[in-house]
Coordinates of C-alpha atoms (C1' of nucleotides) and ligand atoms in Angstrom, one line a residue:
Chain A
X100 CA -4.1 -10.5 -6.4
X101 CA -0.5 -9.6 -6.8
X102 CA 2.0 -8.7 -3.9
X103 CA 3.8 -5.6 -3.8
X104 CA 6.6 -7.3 -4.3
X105 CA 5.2 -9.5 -7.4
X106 CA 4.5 -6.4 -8.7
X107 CA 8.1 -4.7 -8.4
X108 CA 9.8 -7.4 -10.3
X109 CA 6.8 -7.6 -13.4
X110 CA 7.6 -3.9 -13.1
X111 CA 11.1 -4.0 -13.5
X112 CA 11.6 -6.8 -15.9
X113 CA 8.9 -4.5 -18.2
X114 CA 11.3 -1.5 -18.1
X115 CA 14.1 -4.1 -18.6
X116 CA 12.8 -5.6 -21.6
X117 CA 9.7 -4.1 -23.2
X118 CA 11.4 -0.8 -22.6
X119 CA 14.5 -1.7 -24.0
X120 CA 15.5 -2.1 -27.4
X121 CA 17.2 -5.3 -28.7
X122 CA 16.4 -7.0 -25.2
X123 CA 13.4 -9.3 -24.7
X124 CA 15.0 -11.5 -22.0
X125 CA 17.4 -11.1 -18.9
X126 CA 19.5 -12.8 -16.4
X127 CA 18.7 -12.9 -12.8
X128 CA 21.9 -11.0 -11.7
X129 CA 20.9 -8.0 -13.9
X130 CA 17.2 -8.3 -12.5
X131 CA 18.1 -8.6 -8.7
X132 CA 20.6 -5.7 -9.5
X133 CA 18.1 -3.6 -10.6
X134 CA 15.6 -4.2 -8.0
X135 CA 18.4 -4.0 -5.3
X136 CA 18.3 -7.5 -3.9
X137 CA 20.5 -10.5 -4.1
X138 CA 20.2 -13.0 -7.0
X139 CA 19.5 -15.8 -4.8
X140 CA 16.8 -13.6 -3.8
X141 CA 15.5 -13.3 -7.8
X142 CA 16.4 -16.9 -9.0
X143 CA 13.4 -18.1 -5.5
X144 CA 11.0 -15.1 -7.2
X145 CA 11.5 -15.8 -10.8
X146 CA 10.4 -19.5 -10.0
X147 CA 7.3 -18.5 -8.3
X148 CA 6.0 -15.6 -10.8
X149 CA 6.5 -18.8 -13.5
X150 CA 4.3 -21.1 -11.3
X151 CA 1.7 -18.2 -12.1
X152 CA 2.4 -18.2 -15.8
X153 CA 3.7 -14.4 -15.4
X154 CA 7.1 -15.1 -16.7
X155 CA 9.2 -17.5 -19.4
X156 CA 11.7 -18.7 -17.4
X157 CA 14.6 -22.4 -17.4
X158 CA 16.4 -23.5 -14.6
X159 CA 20.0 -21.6 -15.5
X160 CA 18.6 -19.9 -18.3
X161 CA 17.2 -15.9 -19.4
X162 CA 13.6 -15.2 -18.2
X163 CA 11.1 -13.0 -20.5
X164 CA 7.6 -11.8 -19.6
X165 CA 4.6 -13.7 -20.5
X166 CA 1.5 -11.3 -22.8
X167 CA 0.0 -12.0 -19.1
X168 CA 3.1 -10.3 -17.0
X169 CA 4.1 -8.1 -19.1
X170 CA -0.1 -6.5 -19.2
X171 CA 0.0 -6.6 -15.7
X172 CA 3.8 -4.8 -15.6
X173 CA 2.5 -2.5 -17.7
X174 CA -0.9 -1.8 -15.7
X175 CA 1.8 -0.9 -12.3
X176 CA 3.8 1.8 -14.7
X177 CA 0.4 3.1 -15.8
X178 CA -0.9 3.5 -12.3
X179 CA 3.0 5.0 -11.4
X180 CA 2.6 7.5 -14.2
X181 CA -0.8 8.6 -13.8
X182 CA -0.6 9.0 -10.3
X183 CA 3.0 11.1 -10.6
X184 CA 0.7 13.2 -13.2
X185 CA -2.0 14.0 -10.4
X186 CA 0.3 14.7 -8.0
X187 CA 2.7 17.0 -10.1
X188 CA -0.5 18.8 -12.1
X189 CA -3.2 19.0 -9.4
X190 CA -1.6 18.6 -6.1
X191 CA 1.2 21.2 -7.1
X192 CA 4.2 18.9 -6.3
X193 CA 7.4 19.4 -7.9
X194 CA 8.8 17.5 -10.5
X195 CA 11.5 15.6 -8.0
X196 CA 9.1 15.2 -5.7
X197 CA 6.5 13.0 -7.3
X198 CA 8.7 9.6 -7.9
X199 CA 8.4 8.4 -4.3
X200 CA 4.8 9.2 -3.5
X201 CA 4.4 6.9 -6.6
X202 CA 6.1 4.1 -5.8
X203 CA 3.8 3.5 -3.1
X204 CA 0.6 4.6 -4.7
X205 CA 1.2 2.6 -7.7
X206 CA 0.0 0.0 -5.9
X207 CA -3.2 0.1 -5.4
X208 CA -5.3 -1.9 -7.1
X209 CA -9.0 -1.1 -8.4
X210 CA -8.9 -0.4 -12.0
X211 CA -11.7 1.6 -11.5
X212 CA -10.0 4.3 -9.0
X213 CA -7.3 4.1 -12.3
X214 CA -9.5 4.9 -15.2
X215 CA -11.6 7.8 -13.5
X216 CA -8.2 9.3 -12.4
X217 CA -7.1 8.7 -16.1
X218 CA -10.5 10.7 -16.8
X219 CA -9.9 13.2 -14.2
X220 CA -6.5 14.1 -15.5
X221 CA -8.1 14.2 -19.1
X222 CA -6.2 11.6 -20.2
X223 CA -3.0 12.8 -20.3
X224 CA 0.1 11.2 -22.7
X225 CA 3.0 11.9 -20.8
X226 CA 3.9 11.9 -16.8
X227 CA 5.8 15.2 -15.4
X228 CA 9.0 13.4 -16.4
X229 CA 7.8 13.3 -20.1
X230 CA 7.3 9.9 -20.1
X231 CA 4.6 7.9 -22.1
X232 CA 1.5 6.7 -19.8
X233 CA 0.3 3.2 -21.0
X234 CA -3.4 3.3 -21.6
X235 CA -5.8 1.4 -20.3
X236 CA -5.1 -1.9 -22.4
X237 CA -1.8 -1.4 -21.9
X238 CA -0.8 0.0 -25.1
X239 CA 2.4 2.5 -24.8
X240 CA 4.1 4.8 -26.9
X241 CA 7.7 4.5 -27.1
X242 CA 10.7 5.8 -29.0
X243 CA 12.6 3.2 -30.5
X244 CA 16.0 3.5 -32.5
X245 CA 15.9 2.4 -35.9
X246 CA 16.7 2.8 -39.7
X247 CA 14.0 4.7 -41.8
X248 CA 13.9 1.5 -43.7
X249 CA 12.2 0.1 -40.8
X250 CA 9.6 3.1 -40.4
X251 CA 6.0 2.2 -40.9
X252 CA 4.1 3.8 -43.7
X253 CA 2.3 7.2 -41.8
X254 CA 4.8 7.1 -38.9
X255 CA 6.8 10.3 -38.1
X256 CA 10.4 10.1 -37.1
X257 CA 13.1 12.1 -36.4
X258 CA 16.7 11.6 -37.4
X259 CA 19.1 11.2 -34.9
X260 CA 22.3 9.6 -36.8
X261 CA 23.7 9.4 -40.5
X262 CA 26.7 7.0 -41.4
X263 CA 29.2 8.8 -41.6
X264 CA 30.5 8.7 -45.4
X265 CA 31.0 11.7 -47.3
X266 CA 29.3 10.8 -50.5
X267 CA 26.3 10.0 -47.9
X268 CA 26.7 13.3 -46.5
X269 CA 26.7 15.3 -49.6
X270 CA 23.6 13.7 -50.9
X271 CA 21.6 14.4 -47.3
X272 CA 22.6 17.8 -47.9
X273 CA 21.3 18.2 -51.4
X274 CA 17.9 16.8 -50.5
X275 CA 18.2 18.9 -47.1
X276 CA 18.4 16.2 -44.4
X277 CA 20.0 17.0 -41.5
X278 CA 20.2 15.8 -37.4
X279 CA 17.0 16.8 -35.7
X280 CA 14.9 16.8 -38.9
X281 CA 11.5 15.4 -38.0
X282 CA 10.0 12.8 -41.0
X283 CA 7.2 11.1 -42.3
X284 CA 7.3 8.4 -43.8
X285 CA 4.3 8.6 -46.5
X286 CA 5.0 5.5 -48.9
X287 CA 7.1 2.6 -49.4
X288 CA 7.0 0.4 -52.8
X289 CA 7.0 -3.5 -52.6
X290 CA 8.3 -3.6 -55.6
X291 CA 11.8 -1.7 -55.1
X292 CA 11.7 -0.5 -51.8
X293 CA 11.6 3.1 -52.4
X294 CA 10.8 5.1 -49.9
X295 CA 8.4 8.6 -50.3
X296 CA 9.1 11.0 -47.0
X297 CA 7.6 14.4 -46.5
X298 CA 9.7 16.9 -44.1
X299 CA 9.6 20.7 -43.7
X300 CA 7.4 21.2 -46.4
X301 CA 9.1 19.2 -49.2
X302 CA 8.8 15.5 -50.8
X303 CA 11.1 13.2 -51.5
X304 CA 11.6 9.2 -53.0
X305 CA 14.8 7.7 -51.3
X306 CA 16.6 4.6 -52.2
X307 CA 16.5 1.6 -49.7
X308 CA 20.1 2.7 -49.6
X309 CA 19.1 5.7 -48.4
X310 CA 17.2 4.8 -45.8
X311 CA 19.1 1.3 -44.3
X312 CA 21.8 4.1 -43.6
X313 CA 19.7 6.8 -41.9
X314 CA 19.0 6.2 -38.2
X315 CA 15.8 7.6 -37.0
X316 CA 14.1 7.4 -33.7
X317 CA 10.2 6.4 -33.9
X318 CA 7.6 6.5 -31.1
X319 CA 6.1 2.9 -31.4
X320 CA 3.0 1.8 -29.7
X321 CA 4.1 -1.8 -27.9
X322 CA 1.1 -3.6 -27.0
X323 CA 1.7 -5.6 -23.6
X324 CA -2.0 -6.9 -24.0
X325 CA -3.1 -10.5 -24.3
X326 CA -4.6 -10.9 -26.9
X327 CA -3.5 -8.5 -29.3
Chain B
X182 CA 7.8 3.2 10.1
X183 CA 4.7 1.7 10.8
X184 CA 3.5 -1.3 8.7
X185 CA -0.3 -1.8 7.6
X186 CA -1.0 -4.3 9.9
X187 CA 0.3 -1.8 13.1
X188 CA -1.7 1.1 11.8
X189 CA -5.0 -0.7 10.9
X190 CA -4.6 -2.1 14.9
X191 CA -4.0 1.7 16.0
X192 CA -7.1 2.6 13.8
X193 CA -9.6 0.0 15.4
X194 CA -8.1 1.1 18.6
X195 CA -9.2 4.9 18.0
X196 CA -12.7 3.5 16.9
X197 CA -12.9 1.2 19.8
X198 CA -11.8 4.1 22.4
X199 CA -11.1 7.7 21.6
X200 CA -14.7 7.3 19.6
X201 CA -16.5 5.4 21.7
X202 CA -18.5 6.8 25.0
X203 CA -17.3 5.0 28.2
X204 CA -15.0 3.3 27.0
X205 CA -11.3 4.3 27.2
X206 CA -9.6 1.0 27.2
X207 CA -10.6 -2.5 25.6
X208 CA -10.1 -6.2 25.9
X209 CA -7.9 -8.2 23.5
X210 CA -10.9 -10.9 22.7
X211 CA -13.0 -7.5 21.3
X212 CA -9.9 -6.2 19.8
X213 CA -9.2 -9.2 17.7
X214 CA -13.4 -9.8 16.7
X215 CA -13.4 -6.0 15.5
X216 CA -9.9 -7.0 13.1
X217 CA -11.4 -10.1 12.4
X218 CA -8.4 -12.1 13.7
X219 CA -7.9 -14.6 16.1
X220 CA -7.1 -13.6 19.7
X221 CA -3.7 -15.5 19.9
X222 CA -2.7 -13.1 17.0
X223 CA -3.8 -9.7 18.6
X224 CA -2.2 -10.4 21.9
X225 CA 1.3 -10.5 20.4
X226 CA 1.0 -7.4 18.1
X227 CA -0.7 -5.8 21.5
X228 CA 2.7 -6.9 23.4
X229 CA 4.3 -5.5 20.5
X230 CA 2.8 -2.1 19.8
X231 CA 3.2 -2.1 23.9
X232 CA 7.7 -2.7 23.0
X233 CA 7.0 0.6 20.6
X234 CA 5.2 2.9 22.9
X235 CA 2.1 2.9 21.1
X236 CA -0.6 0.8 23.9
X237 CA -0.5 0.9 27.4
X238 CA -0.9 -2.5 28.1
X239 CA -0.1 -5.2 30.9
X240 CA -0.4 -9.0 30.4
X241 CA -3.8 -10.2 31.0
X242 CA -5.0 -6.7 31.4
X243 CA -6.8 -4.0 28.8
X244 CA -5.5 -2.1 25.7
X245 CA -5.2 1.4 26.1
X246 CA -3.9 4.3 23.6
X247 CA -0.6 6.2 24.5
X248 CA -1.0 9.6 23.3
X249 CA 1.3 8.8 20.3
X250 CA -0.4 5.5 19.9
X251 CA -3.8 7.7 19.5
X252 CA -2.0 10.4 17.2
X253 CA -1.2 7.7 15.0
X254 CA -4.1 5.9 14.6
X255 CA -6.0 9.0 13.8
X256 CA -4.1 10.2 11.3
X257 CA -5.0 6.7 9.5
X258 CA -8.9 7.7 10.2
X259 CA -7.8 11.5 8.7
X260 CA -6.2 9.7 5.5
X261 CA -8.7 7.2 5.4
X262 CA -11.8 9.9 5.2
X263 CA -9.8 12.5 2.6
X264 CA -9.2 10.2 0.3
X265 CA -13.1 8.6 0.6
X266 CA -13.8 12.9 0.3
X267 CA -11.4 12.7 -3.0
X268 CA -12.8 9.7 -4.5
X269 CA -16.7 11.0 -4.0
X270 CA -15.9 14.7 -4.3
X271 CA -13.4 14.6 -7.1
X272 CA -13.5 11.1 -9.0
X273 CA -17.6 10.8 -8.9
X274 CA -17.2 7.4 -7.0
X275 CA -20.3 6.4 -5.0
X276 CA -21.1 6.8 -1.8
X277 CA -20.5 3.0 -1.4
X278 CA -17.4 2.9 -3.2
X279 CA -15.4 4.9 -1.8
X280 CA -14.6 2.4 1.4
X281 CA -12.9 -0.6 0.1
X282 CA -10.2 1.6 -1.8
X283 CA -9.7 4.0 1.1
X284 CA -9.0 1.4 3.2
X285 CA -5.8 0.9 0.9
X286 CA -5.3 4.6 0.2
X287 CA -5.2 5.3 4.2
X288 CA -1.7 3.7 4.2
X289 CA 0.4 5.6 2.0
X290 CA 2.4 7.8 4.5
X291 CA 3.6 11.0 2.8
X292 CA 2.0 13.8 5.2
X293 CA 2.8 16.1 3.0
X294 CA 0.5 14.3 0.5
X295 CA -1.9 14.7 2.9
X296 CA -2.1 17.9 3.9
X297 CA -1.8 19.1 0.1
X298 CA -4.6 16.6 -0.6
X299 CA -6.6 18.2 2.6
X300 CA -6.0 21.8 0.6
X301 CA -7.0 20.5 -2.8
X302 CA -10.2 19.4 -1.4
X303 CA -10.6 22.7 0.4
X304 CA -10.2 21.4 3.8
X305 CA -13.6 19.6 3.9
X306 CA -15.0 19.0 7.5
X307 CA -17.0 15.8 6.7
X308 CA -16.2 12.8 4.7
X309 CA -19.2 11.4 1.9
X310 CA -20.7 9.2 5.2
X311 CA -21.2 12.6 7.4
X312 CA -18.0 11.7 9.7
X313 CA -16.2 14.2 10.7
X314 CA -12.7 14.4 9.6
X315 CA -9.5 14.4 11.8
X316 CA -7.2 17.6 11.5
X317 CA -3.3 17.9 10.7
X318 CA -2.9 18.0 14.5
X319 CA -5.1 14.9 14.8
X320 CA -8.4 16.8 16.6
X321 CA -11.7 15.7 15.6
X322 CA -14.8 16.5 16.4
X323 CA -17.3 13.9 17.7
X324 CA -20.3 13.7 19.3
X325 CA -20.7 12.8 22.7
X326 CA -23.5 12.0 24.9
X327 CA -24.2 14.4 28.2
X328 CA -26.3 16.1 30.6
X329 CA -26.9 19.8 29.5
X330 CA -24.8 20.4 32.9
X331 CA -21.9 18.8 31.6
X332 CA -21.8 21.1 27.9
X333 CA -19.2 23.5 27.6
X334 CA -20.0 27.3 27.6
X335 CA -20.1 28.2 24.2
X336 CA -20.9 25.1 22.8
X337 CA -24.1 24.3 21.2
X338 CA -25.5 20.6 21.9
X339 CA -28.9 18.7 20.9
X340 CA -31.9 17.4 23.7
X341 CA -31.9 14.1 22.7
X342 CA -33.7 12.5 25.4
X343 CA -35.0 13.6 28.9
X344 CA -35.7 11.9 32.3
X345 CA -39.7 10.9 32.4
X346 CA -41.1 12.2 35.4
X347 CA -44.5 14.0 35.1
X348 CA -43.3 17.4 36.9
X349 CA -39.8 17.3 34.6
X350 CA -41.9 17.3 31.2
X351 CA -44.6 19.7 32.4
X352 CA -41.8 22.0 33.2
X353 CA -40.2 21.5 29.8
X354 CA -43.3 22.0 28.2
X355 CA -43.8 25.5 29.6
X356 CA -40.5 26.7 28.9
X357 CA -41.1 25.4 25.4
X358 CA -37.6 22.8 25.3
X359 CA -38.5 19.5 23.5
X360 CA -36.5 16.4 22.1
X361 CA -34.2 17.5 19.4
X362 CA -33.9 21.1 19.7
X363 CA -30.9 23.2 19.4
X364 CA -29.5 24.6 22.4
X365 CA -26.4 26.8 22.9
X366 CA -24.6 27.6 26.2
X367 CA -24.1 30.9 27.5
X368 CA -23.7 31.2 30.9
X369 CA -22.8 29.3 33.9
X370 CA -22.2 30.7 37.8
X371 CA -19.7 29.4 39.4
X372 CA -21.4 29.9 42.6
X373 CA -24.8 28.1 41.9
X374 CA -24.7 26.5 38.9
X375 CA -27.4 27.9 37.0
X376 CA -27.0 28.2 33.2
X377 CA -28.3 30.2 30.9
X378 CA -29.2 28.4 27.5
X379 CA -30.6 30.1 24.3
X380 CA -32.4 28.0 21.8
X381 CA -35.1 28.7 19.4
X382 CA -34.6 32.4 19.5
X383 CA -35.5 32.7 23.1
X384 CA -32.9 32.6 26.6
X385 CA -34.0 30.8 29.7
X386 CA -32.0 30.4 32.9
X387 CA -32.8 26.6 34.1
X388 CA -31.3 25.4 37.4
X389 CA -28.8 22.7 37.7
X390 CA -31.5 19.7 38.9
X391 CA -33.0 20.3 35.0
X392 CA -29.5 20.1 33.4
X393 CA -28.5 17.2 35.0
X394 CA -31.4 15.7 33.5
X395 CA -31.5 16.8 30.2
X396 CA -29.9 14.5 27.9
X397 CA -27.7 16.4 25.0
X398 CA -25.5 15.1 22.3
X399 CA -22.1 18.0 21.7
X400 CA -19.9 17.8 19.3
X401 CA -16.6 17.7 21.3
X402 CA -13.2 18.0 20.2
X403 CA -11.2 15.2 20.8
X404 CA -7.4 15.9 20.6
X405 CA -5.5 13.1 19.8
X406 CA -2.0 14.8 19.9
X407 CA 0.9 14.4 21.7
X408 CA 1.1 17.5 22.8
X409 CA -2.0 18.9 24.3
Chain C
dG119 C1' 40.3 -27.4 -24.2
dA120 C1' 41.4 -26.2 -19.4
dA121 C1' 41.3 -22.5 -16.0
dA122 C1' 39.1 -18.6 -14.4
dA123 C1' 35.4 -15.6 -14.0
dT124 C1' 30.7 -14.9 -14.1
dT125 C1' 26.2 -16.3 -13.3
dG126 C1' 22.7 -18.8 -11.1
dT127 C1' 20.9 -22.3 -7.5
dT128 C1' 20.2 -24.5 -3.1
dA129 C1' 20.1 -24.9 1.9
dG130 C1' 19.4 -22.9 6.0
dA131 C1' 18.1 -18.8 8.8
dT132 C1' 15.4 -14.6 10.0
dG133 C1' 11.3 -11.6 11.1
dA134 C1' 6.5 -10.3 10.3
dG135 C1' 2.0 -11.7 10.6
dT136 C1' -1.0 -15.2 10.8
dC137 C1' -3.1 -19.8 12.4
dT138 C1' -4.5 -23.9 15.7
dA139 C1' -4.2 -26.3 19.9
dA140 C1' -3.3 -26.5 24.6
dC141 C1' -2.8 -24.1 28.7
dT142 C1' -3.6 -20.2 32.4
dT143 C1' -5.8 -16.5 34.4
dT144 C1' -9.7 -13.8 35.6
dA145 C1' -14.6 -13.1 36.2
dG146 C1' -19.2 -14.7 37.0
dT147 C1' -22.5 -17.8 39.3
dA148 C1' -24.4 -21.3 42.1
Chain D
dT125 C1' -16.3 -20.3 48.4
dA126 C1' -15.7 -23.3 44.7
dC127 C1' -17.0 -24.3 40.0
dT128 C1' -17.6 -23.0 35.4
dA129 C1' -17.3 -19.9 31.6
dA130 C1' -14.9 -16.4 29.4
dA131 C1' -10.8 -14.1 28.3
dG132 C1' -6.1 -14.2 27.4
dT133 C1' -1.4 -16.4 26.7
dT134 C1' 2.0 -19.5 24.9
dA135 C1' 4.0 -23.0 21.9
dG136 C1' 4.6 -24.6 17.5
dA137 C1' 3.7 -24.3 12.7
dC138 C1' 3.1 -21.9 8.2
dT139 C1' 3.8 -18.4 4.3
dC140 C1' 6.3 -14.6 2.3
dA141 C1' 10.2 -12.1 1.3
dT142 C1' 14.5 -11.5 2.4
dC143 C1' 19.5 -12.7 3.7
dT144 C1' 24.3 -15.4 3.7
dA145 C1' 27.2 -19.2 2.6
dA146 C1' 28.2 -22.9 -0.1
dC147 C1' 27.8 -25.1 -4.3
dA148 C1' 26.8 -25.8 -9.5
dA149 C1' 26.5 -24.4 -14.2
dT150 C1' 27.8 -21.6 -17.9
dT151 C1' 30.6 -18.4 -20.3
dT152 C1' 34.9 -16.2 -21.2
dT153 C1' 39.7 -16.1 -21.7
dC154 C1' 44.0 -17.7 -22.6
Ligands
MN92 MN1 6.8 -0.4 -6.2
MN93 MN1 7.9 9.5 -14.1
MN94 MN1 -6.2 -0.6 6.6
MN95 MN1 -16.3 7.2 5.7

DNA sequence: GAAAATTGTTAGATGAGTCTAACTTTAGTA
DNA sequence: TACTAAAGTTAGACTCATCTAACAATTTTC
């Protein structure tokens, strides 16, 4: 069984990498920092949660979650979440209210308690903050930044950012394109790369050109399972 | 703040005292069997709860509840029962279930939590096991073992045993009383101590030689607070 | 490529809560 | 009353999570 405080850094070091794009590992500083402790504080924890096979970690180098640490990170933001959810929907707390309650009850630990709650909330997808809830495998929903070249076939995004050139422009305005727009990506050809989308009603087939340049946000489902 | 270990010692203290007949104070040896740890243990955190108020308490003597001590440790017992009410009433746990996670549930300390989770349950009067459950102010009601002399007017008690001598039970007989019947209180003269009692649709007046004899059990409130 | 700045580690200390082993006080019994 | 049994305390050790201070490695800057 997990400490409290085991489970504060596997929590942290989840919203520090899984969370974040482009990161997978991280210093100690940056972790103590963010838990509020000294890094001589971190560098002693990190070397025990690697003992338990919860974290990658090198004397003097970044650590990284193991599938292992970054399920059982995941399982303290699902409790966290689900627990701010029954407090803010059925116990009638505010919305600024709810964090602190949670930081405590996120740690208990029968899954069972978890999944009936899940159940008695009727599974619900976001916490009062709008923030994804993992489920119970600890699967998660969240938005990434990326091109629309990177998009998975049958995934919706929405555009956030266009490179700013004016040839670029004046071809997103012909097709109607704009900031905002939400897209679906419905095809892309091995062959040539080009790309169908559906938005607002219309088709279109862009150009990997096209779509390298166009920066779209994307809900994607990270999986902090084992085996998955 | 208390920490676990100080409120799960307050709790057994309540159980040990405020709940138990007779018995107002209690020896470190029993203290530490009912915590299940070793006597060496529970007489530092006795001198310690002692440093904070919460135990009357002098060296080589018994463990006693200051009123805040009490307060405290039945406020555990009232988070402790709610949360077995929520996870029976609400979450479809067993009746068996319920314990092993309350005991961790008892500890979060938000009152406010508490109080909301007492409305959301509709202020329930009796946890999933029948015990009664302590109120915001930290009163419960318990039953106590007495002579019929000692009930409150007003209250209503239970025979639940009486003293076996031929004339005593021939008497009982013809008044119609038996073991476990209900009996309420409504009368009692100052001047000669004869109390009227209604049970069973019928009133009787019965002098204080039967009362003192007739064993009752009474729900009696048990106030915890600091204050009363 | 050397100096400086940043980052990370180790050693030693602390407080909480626990233990065992040895000792002391109090209570019960012959 | 004196002895023995039970109850209670103290001393010393251990683990966990934290700190500060001193040191070491790595990275950045010039
Ligand atoms: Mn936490
Ligand atoms: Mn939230
Ligand atoms: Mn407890
Ligand atoms: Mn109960």
């Amino acid at each position: 069984m997990l400490s409290f405080t085991e489970e504060n850094y596997l929590k942290a070091l989840v919203q520090l990498t899984v969370f974040s794009e482009d990161v997978s590992e991280i210093g100690v500083n940056s972790l103590a920092k963010s838990l509020d402790i000294k890094p001589a504080t971190a560098s002693d924890m990190v070397r025990k949660l690697k003992d338990k096979s919860l974290v990658n970690y090198e004397k003097y180098g970044k650590v990284s979650l193991t599938p292992d640490g970054a399920k059982k990170g995941m399982m303290v933001i699902r409790r966290h979440r689900l627990w701010e959810t029954f407090l803010y929907s059925k116990l009638d707390f505010s919305w600024g209210e709810v964090h602190d309650i949670a930081e405590e009850l996120e740690h208990i630990h029968s899954e069972k308690l978890i999944d009936k709650l899940d159940e008695f909330l009727d599974f619900p997808e976001f916490d009062p903050h709008g923030e994804a809830i993992p489920n119970r495998y600890g699967e998660i929903m969240i938005p990434f930044r990326m091109t629309l070249s990177e998009v998975e076939v049958g995934k919706d995004c929405k555009i956030i950012a266009v490179k700013d050139s004016t040839d670029f422009l004046k071809y997103l305005d012909k097709i109607g394109l704009t900031i905002n727009d939400r897209v679906r990506v419905i095809n892309r050809e091995t062959f040539d790369e080009l790309t169908t989308i559906s938005y607002d009603g219309k088709t279109a087939v862009v150009s990997p050109k096209l779509a390298d340049n166009l920066f779209v946000v994307c809900a994607k489902c990270v999986k902090a399972k084992c085996d998955c």
